[in-house]
Structures are given as C-alpha cells and as structure tokens.
Tab-separated table of C-alpha atoms in Angstrom:
chain	number	residue	atom	x	y	z
A	1	GLU	CA	-62.012	-198.815	8.689
A	2	PHE	CA	-59.498	-198.046	6.228
A	3	VAL	CA	-60.913	-200.496	3.616
A	4	LYS	CA	-64.223	-199.872	4.227
A	5	LYS	CA	-63.534	-196.033	3.459
A	6	ASN	CA	-61.238	-196.217	0.566
A	7	TYR	CA	-62.584	-199.682	-1.197
A	8	PRO	CA	-66.177	-199.896	-0.907
A	9	GLN	CA	-66.378	-202.528	-3.435
A	10	VAL	CA	-64.329	-204.997	-0.953
A	11	LYS	CA	-66.609	-207.253	1.035
A	12	ILE	CA	-65.325	-207.545	4.613
A	13	ILE	CA	-66.357	-210.396	6.870
A	14	ALA	CA	-65.318	-209.636	10.380
A	15	LEU	CA	-64.913	-212.966	12.374
A	16	THR	CA	-65.089	-212.355	16.408
A	17	GLU	CA	-62.370	-214.885	17.129
A	18	ASN	CA	-59.234	-216.435	15.451
A	19	ILE	CA	-60.666	-219.668	14.059
A	20	GLY	CA	-57.436	-220.626	12.139
A	21	TRP	CA	-56.274	-220.092	8.709
A	22	SER	CA	-58.159	-223.195	7.174
A	23	PRO	CA	-61.561	-222.122	8.690
A	24	ALA	CA	-61.049	-218.373	7.778
A	25	ASN	CA	-60.188	-218.964	4.427
A	26	ASN	CA	-63.173	-221.444	4.011
A	27	VAL	CA	-65.400	-218.507	5.277
A	28	GLY	CA	-64.329	-216.457	2.318
A	29	MET	CA	-64.508	-219.266	-0.179
A	30	LYS	CA	-68.307	-219.909	0.806
A	31	VAL	CA	-69.049	-216.241	-0.424
A	32	ALA	CA	-66.760	-215.599	-3.430
A	33	SER	CA	-68.331	-215.772	-6.736
A	34	GLY	CA	-65.378	-215.947	-8.969
A	35	GLU	CA	-64.156	-218.659	-11.198
A	36	ILE	CA	-60.978	-218.174	-9.543
A	37	ILE	CA	-60.130	-217.993	-5.745
A	38	LEU	CA	-57.082	-216.470	-4.533
A	39	CYS	CA	-55.977	-217.052	-0.600
A	40	LEU	CA	-53.516	-214.432	0.446
A	41	SER	CA	-51.881	-214.139	3.816
A	42	ASN	CA	-52.178	-211.061	5.453
A	43	ASP	CA	-48.386	-210.332	5.244
A	44	ILE	CA	-48.301	-210.006	1.486
A	45	GLU	CA	-48.408	-207.350	-1.146
A	46	ILE	CA	-49.213	-208.289	-4.690
A	47	HIS	CA	-47.479	-207.218	-7.957
A	48	PRO	CA	-49.774	-205.103	-10.024
A	49	ASN	CA	-49.834	-207.933	-12.675
A	50	CYS	CA	-50.049	-210.889	-10.475
A	51	LEU	CA	-53.966	-211.297	-10.957
A	52	ARG	CA	-53.773	-211.058	-14.726
A	53	GLU	CA	-51.204	-213.658	-15.086
A	54	ILE	CA	-53.008	-216.118	-12.740
A	55	ALA	CA	-56.269	-215.577	-15.005
A	56	TYR	CA	-54.345	-215.877	-18.097
A	57	PHE	CA	-52.437	-219.163	-16.971
A	58	LEU	CA	-55.528	-221.167	-15.557
A	59	ARG	CA	-57.678	-220.174	-18.598
A	60	ALA	CA	-55.026	-221.321	-20.933
A	61	ASN	CA	-54.285	-224.607	-18.885
A	62	LYS	CA	-57.511	-226.533	-18.090
A	63	LYS	CA	-55.573	-229.279	-16.554
A	64	ALA	CA	-54.160	-226.787	-14.115
A	65	GLY	CA	-56.289	-226.704	-10.688
A	66	ILE	CA	-53.929	-224.920	-8.370
A	67	VAL	CA	-51.238	-222.234	-8.976
A	68	GLN	CA	-48.597	-221.384	-6.672
A	69	CYS	CA	-47.305	-217.490	-6.682
A	70	ASN	CA	-44.055	-216.405	-6.795
A	71	SER	CA	-43.067	-215.245	-3.633
A	72	LEU	CA	-40.250	-212.649	-2.998
A	73	SER	CA	-38.941	-211.126	0.251
A	74	MET	CA	-40.878	-207.925	0.983
A	75	TRP	CA	-37.481	-206.536	2.171
A	76	ASP	CA	-35.547	-206.212	-0.871
A	77	ARG	CA	-37.800	-207.539	-3.700
A	78	LYS	CA	-35.292	-209.800	-4.797
A	79	THR	CA	-34.805	-212.794	-2.575
A	80	PRO	CA	-36.817	-215.839	-3.280
A	81	ASP	CA	-39.298	-216.667	-0.446
A	82	SER	CA	-41.173	-219.494	-1.601
A	83	ALA	CA	-41.108	-221.080	-5.075
A	84	MET	CA	-41.088	-224.619	-6.141
A	85	ASN	CA	-42.617	-227.175	-3.272
A	86	TYR	CA	-42.415	-230.764	-3.039
A	87	LEU	CA	-43.142	-233.464	-0.652
A	88	ASP	CA	-41.275	-236.767	-0.473
A	89	LYS	CA	-43.123	-240.308	0.270
A	90	PHE	CA	-42.793	-239.545	3.898
A	91	GLY	CA	-44.742	-236.091	3.921
A	92	TYR	CA	-41.712	-233.985	4.445
A	93	SER	CA	-41.251	-230.775	2.492
A	94	TYR	CA	-38.607	-229.203	0.282
A	95	GLY	CA	-38.269	-226.165	-1.343
A	96	TYR	CA	-36.104	-224.968	-4.362
A	97	MET	CA	-35.429	-221.724	-6.082
A	98	PRO	CA	-38.116	-220.570	-8.979
A	99	SER	CA	-37.755	-221.435	-12.376
A	100	LYS	CA	-38.375	-219.053	-15.216
A	101	HIS	CA	-40.991	-221.163	-16.612
A	102	PRO	CA	-44.286	-222.360	-15.332
A	103	THR	CA	-43.438	-225.661	-13.643
A	104	GLU	CA	-45.341	-228.399	-11.980
A	105	VAL	CA	-44.853	-228.842	-8.348
A	106	PHE	CA	-46.051	-231.082	-5.877
A	107	PHE	CA	-47.833	-228.483	-3.774
A	108	ALA	CA	-48.697	-224.684	-3.589
A	109	GLU	CA	-47.873	-222.789	-0.240
A	110	GLY	CA	-50.982	-221.394	1.072
A	111	MET	CA	-49.672	-217.868	2.013
A	112	ALA	CA	-50.235	-217.004	-1.856
A	113	PHE	CA	-51.945	-219.402	-4.106
A	114	ALA	CA	-54.967	-219.543	-6.667
A	115	ILE	CA	-57.476	-222.372	-6.731
A	116	ARG	CA	-59.762	-223.079	-9.736
A	117	ARG	CA	-63.310	-222.904	-8.536
A	118	GLU	CA	-63.802	-226.322	-10.213
A	119	VAL	CA	-61.389	-227.752	-7.673
A	120	ILE	CA	-63.401	-226.701	-4.546
A	121	GLU	CA	-66.602	-228.043	-6.222
A	122	THR	CA	-64.865	-231.521	-6.342
A	123	ILE	CA	-62.939	-232.125	-3.557
A	124	GLY	CA	-64.239	-229.664	-0.903
A	125	MET	CA	-62.494	-226.672	0.829
A	126	LEU	CA	-59.618	-226.504	3.256
A	127	ASP	CA	-59.947	-228.959	5.847
A	128	ASP	CA	-61.143	-227.047	8.950
A	129	TYR	CA	-59.577	-229.706	11.383
A	130	TYR	CA	-56.115	-228.291	10.489
A	131	PHE	CA	-56.640	-224.805	12.004
A	132	MET	CA	-53.207	-224.285	10.403
A	133	GLU	CA	-49.954	-225.819	9.481
A	134	TYR	CA	-49.959	-228.518	6.510
A	135	ASP	CA	-53.455	-227.634	5.441
A	136	ASP	CA	-51.921	-226.213	1.855
A	137	MET	CA	-50.169	-229.468	1.556
A	138	ASP	CA	-53.116	-231.737	2.130
A	139	PHE	CA	-55.341	-229.589	-0.176
A	140	SER	CA	-52.892	-229.729	-2.772
A	141	TRP	CA	-52.369	-233.708	-2.275
A	142	ARG	CA	-56.182	-233.987	-2.426
A	143	ALA	CA	-56.602	-232.096	-5.547
A	144	ARG	CA	-53.890	-234.251	-7.252
A	145	LEU	CA	-55.563	-237.306	-6.253
A	146	ALA	CA	-58.660	-235.995	-8.042
A	147	GLY	CA	-56.714	-235.616	-11.194
A	148	TYR	CA	-55.678	-231.652	-10.873
A	149	LYS	CA	-52.276	-230.523	-11.583
A	150	VAL	CA	-50.562	-227.884	-9.237
A	151	TYR	CA	-48.108	-225.177	-11.030
A	152	PHE	CA	-45.752	-222.767	-9.856
A	153	LEU	CA	-46.188	-219.664	-11.810
A	154	PRO	CA	-43.022	-217.222	-11.916
A	155	GLN	CA	-45.159	-214.376	-13.437
A	156	ALA	CA	-47.465	-214.394	-10.804
A	157	VAL	CA	-45.246	-212.080	-8.279
A	158	VAL	CA	-46.143	-211.459	-4.645
A	159	TYR	CA	-43.874	-210.082	-1.936
A	160	HIS	CA	-43.863	-211.707	1.469
A	161	ALA	CA	-42.855	-210.440	5.015
A	162	ARG	CA	-42.153	-213.771	6.054
A	163	GLY	CA	-43.097	-214.592	9.644
A	164	GLY	CA	-44.803	-211.390	9.580
A	165	THR	CA	-47.862	-212.806	11.152
A	166	VAL	CA	-46.703	-214.937	13.848
A	167	GLY	CA	-43.501	-212.877	14.499
A	168	LYS	CA	-41.182	-215.919	15.593
A	169	THR	CA	-39.091	-218.337	14.007
A	170	TYR	CA	-40.333	-222.173	13.435
A	171	PHE	CA	-38.932	-223.760	16.665
A	172	GLU	CA	-40.327	-220.903	18.830
A	173	ARG	CA	-43.522	-221.483	17.862
A	174	VAL	CA	-44.531	-224.489	20.029
A	175	SER	CA	-47.941	-224.803	18.860
A	176	ASN	CA	-47.116	-224.664	15.486
A	177	LEU	CA	-45.007	-227.906	15.931
A	178	GLU	CA	-48.012	-229.418	17.623
A	179	TRP	CA	-50.247	-228.960	14.761
A	180	TYR	CA	-47.635	-229.460	12.104
A	181	THR	CA	-46.745	-232.935	13.649
A	182	ARG	CA	-50.474	-233.831	13.864
A	183	ASN	CA	-51.590	-232.594	10.562
A	184	HIS	CA	-48.276	-234.119	8.828
A	185	ILE	CA	-49.620	-237.670	10.065
A	186	ALA	CA	-53.231	-237.022	9.489
A	187	THR	CA	-52.483	-236.000	5.820
A	188	LEU	CA	-50.725	-239.327	5.289
A	189	ILE	CA	-53.697	-241.084	6.707
A	190	LYS	CA	-56.370	-239.523	4.797
A	191	ASN	CA	-54.347	-239.762	1.253
A	192	TYR	CA	-52.335	-242.606	0.889
A	193	GLU	CA	-53.560	-245.907	-0.592
A	194	LEU	CA	-53.785	-248.852	2.359
A	195	GLN	CA	-50.973	-250.685	1.298
A	196	ASN	CA	-48.611	-247.449	1.245
A	197	LEU	CA	-50.096	-246.296	4.224
A	198	ILE	CA	-49.251	-249.357	5.966
A	199	ARG	CA	-45.622	-249.263	4.606
A	200	ILE	CA	-45.003	-245.710	5.026
A	201	LEU	CA	-46.813	-244.538	8.384
A	202	PRO	CA	-44.683	-246.754	10.905
A	203	ILE	CA	-41.432	-245.167	9.145
A	204	VAL	CA	-42.590	-241.660	9.743
A	205	LEU	CA	-43.425	-242.331	13.451
A	206	ILE	CA	-40.082	-243.479	14.018
A	207	ILE	CA	-38.783	-240.470	12.358
A	208	GLU	CA	-40.970	-238.195	14.714
A	209	LEU	CA	-40.005	-240.108	17.925
A	210	ILE	CA	-36.151	-239.710	16.765
A	211	LYS	CA	-36.833	-236.029	16.614
A	212	ILE	CA	-38.202	-235.728	20.025
A	213	LEU	CA	-35.786	-237.589	21.826
A	214	TYR	CA	-33.282	-235.318	19.908
A	215	LEU	CA	-35.169	-232.325	21.200
A	216	LEU	CA	-35.233	-233.831	24.571
A	217	TYR	CA	-31.468	-234.517	24.624
A	218	ASN	CA	-30.879	-230.999	23.720
A	219	ARG	CA	-33.295	-229.697	26.480
A	220	HIS	CA	-35.693	-228.210	24.314
A	221	LEU	CA	-38.353	-229.611	26.180
A	222	LYS	CA	-41.466	-227.542	25.047
A	223	LEU	CA	-40.786	-228.522	21.797
A	224	ALA	CA	-40.524	-232.201	22.382
A	225	PHE	CA	-43.553	-232.155	24.334
A	226	ALA	CA	-45.335	-230.415	21.431
A	227	ALA	CA	-44.131	-232.858	18.855
A	228	LEU	CA	-45.237	-235.775	21.162
A	229	ARG	CA	-48.625	-234.154	21.876
A	230	GLY	CA	-49.305	-233.712	18.008
A	231	ILE	CA	-48.773	-237.570	17.689
A	232	LEU	CA	-50.975	-238.456	20.568
A	233	GLN	CA	-53.679	-236.274	19.398
A	234	VAL	CA	-53.721	-238.145	16.039
A	235	LEU	CA	-54.602	-241.175	18.195
A	236	LYS	CA	-57.477	-239.516	19.965
A	237	ASP	CA	-58.833	-237.922	16.753
A	238	LEU	CA	-58.373	-241.400	14.643
A	239	ARG	CA	-62.075	-241.979	13.814
A	240	ILE	CA	-62.542	-238.388	12.646
A	241	ILE	CA	-59.236	-238.583	10.315
A	242	LEU	CA	-60.450	-242.164	9.213
A	243	LEU	CA	-63.890	-240.639	8.192
A	244	LYS	CA	-62.065	-238.131	5.995
A	245	ARG	CA	-59.837	-240.392	4.698
A	246	LYS	CA	-63.040	-242.663	3.310
A	247	LYS	CA	-64.369	-239.258	1.907
A	248	VAL	CA	-60.751	-238.423	0.099
A	249	GLN	CA	-60.185	-242.106	-1.152
A	250	SER	CA	-63.797	-241.885	-2.808
A	251	LEU	CA	-62.804	-239.153	-5.033
A	252	ARG	CA	-59.426	-240.700	-6.046
A	253	LYS	CA	-58.540	-240.976	-9.902
A	254	ILE	CA	-54.804	-240.796	-9.619
A	255	SER	CA	-52.995	-243.864	-8.218
A	256	ASP	CA	-50.259	-243.609	-5.649
A	257	LYS	CA	-47.752	-245.220	-8.146
A	258	THR	CA	-48.625	-242.068	-10.536
A	259	LEU	CA	-48.164	-239.708	-7.730
A	260	MET	CA	-44.834	-240.857	-6.277
A	261	LYS	CA	-43.335	-239.865	-9.598
A	262	LEU	CA	-43.601	-236.241	-8.588
A	263	MET	CA	-42.468	-236.866	-5.004
A	264	HIS	CA	-39.008	-235.457	-3.905
A	265	PRO	CA	-36.683	-238.312	-2.751
A	266	PHE	CA	-36.287	-238.490	0.944
A	267	ASN	CA	-33.049	-236.549	1.979
A	268	PRO	CA	-32.475	-236.138	5.716
A	269	MET	CA	-29.656	-233.538	5.160
A	270	LEU	CA	-32.081	-231.106	3.316
A	271	LEU	CA	-34.516	-231.805	6.062
A	272	TYR	CA	-32.488	-230.867	9.090
A	273	ARG	CA	-34.589	-227.976	9.891
A	274	PHE	CA	-37.358	-230.559	10.407
A	275	LEU	CA	-35.636	-233.260	12.121
A	276	ILE	CA	-33.841	-231.467	14.752
C-alpha cells in the first residue's frame, strides 16, 4: 500500500502464495520491458548510483551477460557481504573479498544481480524447479555455457541484511539444506558434458554421504535426513532433470575444458561450513 501510494510508476504483481524465489523472479521477468533486468531480494537497499553503474558497465562490455552487485552489510555499510563468487568442479561455492576493479567470476549471487535481456532470450529464465537455493549458480553456469561472461562490479553497491528474509542461520534452515542438496546435484547433471558428469557426480555423492554420516554422528538428525531427502529427490525427478539437461546442452557454445579454467580448486578446509 505504501508503494502504491508513493510510487505509482512501480508495477506491483501480487502473488497469492509463496511460489519460491526462482518462480517469483520469473513472474517479474515476463512483464519487465527493459534491456537490463535487476533481481533484488527484499532485504536489500541499493546505493543511489547502483543502477547507473550497472547500465554503464553492461553497455560498455558486450560480452558481459550478468553482473554481481557489490553487497555490503546493511548494519555498518562497510563489511563485505557478498562479492566474488566461484564454484569448484564438484559444484561447491567459494566467496572472496571484493576487488577494486570489475572482475570476472564464475557465478553471481542472486540476492542482487543484473541480467542482460539477451541472456534470458537465449538461455531462458531461472529454473522454476529449484524454488530456491542454487538457482543463481545454475543460471550463471547456463549463461557461461552459452558464451556469456559473469562479472563482479565493485561500483554497483547494495546493502544487504543477511538472513533478513529467512531469519535463521544456514544449518537451522532444514528445508534449505534439502533444496540446496537436490539443486546442487541437479545442476551438475544439467550442465556438465557427459564424460565429466560420469567422472564427477560419483565423487559428489560420496562427499554428500560423508556429510550425512557426520550429521548423524553429531545427532543433527533433521539436517541429515534433509540432505538425504535432497539426494533421493534427484532420483525421483531424474527424468525431469534429464530433459532439462538436453535443453541446456543444445545451447552449449563453451566446452567444459574452457569453463573449468574459471573454477576454483577443490578445498575441503575452505568448504567446512558446507561439509559439516
């Protein structure tokens, strides 16, 4: 009601239920008419110059398809919240402090990222199957396979109240762990060439099973069963995921060999928060 009253130029699409992060963003993308589409979580405040910086960068860099905003903590406006994001070959993520210059990264975190419309027209929108968790990584990966680059842009500043929407730490969010596990494995199946998928997927399943055993040993039963359900859901939905894979591979322009040069080395010590 506040927005309707004070910002009549803003188009509001009211959903009757929580359909998930990816589907909700897709609803907006379908009616958006601009050449650049900005996805923002609802716990974000943007710097007055943010949109200008994004538009300038994308218009000056035709190869760039997605731009990750420079996210700082909303609480002190100084502490880095999310900056330079990478995946290793097993699909686990790593985050680094922001650079002072635009830097190519592997994926853009979805809480604040801009997409060139051409990318959506080429690869499609976010995957509705994901609901939430890992959807931004999958989207960035698909964009890269189609030949687009992903950048971190330090000048595009936003302020993020980390956890402001879900209100819990990662390992208190049981449903998130289930989605993350399922979507992580689904993304590998969708995006890897067959020879790499056959080589990498069994190792990921072993890592995930070790994680489940660790959680059981430490009596985190809800979390252990959530991760297990995520794996079982992949088996249940395998036909759906394989159909998605067929479509993704039909758009491929970049080989895995080229793409893997941008991936982070696997480092279990840095990944401890995901492996416990």
